[in-house]
């Protein structure tokens, strides 16, 4: 097999493997999420919230892993909350799986 054939096969393999991520990025506006309560409050120095997200069927690439980090932005700075990791059905890592 010539070098040019190997090169084209590698290009094709790379393009095919990234199709799922490109598809996810182009359909990001279909993801909906809600934060409860809508107005966050502090109680004894802690902020409690619930984040619910809805993804369209077949949105997730089977081997994709996505990290979400909610960030509260306020006048004096910002505070990052615990990162939530979700993954496609064939991804490794043992996180919450999206089918």
XYZ file of C-alpha atoms in Angstrom:
99
model
C 0.000 0.000 0.000
C 1.438 3.356 -0.992
C 1.986 6.269 1.345
C -0.800 8.257 -0.324
C -3.348 5.463 0.291
C -2.322 5.220 3.950
C -2.591 9.008 4.257
C -6.109 9.048 2.770
C -7.212 6.164 4.987
C -5.947 8.020 8.075
C -7.741 11.216 6.992
C -10.960 9.279 6.413
C -10.689 7.497 9.780
C -10.107 10.805 11.561
C -13.055 12.438 9.827
C -15.340 9.507 10.597
C -14.354 9.388 14.265
C -15.078 13.088 14.808
C -18.488 13.079 13.100
C -20.309 12.380 16.361
C -18.740 15.357 18.125
C -19.393 17.684 15.192
C -23.009 16.512 15.162
C -23.320 17.177 18.904
C -21.814 20.658 18.551
C -24.092 21.612 15.658
C -27.199 20.515 17.598
C -26.270 22.102 20.933
C -29.248 24.485 20.781
C -31.568 21.454 21.071
C -30.298 20.796 24.608
C -32.580 22.289 27.233
C -31.854 22.707 30.907
C -33.481 24.211 33.969
C -32.039 25.327 37.270
C -34.215 25.048 40.364
C -34.698 27.396 42.140
C -34.469 30.022 39.385
C -33.187 32.599 41.892
C -30.348 31.108 43.914
C -30.012 31.902 47.605
C -27.386 31.222 50.207
C -28.308 29.443 53.436
C -25.598 29.271 56.102
C -22.991 29.918 53.411
C -24.252 27.152 51.098
C -26.125 27.347 47.796
C -28.349 24.428 46.871
C -29.622 23.863 43.338
C -30.954 21.202 41.018
C -29.882 21.127 37.372
C -32.093 19.147 34.971
C -31.055 18.705 31.329
C -32.889 17.171 28.394
C -31.071 15.868 25.317
C -32.697 14.915 22.019
C -32.755 11.228 21.152
C -29.518 10.165 19.411
C -27.868 13.480 20.422
C -24.944 11.863 22.244
C -22.149 10.248 20.280
C -21.787 6.697 21.591
C -18.213 7.201 22.846
C -18.487 10.856 23.929
C -17.957 12.124 27.463
C -19.189 15.593 28.467
C -18.294 17.566 31.609
C -20.703 20.244 32.841
C -19.518 22.723 35.473
C -22.238 25.113 36.676
C -20.785 28.520 37.572
C -22.551 31.137 39.685
C -21.497 34.628 38.574
C -22.133 37.545 40.923
C -20.922 41.124 41.425
C -17.804 40.204 43.434
C -16.687 37.192 41.385
C -17.839 33.699 40.585
C -18.126 30.277 42.197
C -17.852 26.973 40.321
C -20.021 24.099 41.517
C -19.280 20.377 41.365
C -18.625 19.115 37.828
C -21.195 16.702 36.417
C -19.890 14.124 33.926
C -22.147 12.201 31.552
C -21.205 9.836 28.755
C -22.510 8.033 25.693
C -23.451 4.368 25.853
C -20.067 3.038 24.649
C -17.790 5.457 26.542
C -15.613 4.196 29.361
C -15.374 5.781 32.775
C -18.363 4.627 34.774
C -20.171 7.981 34.749
C -23.904 8.560 34.241
C -24.714 7.082 30.827
C -27.039 8.583 28.218
C -28.735 6.005 25.966
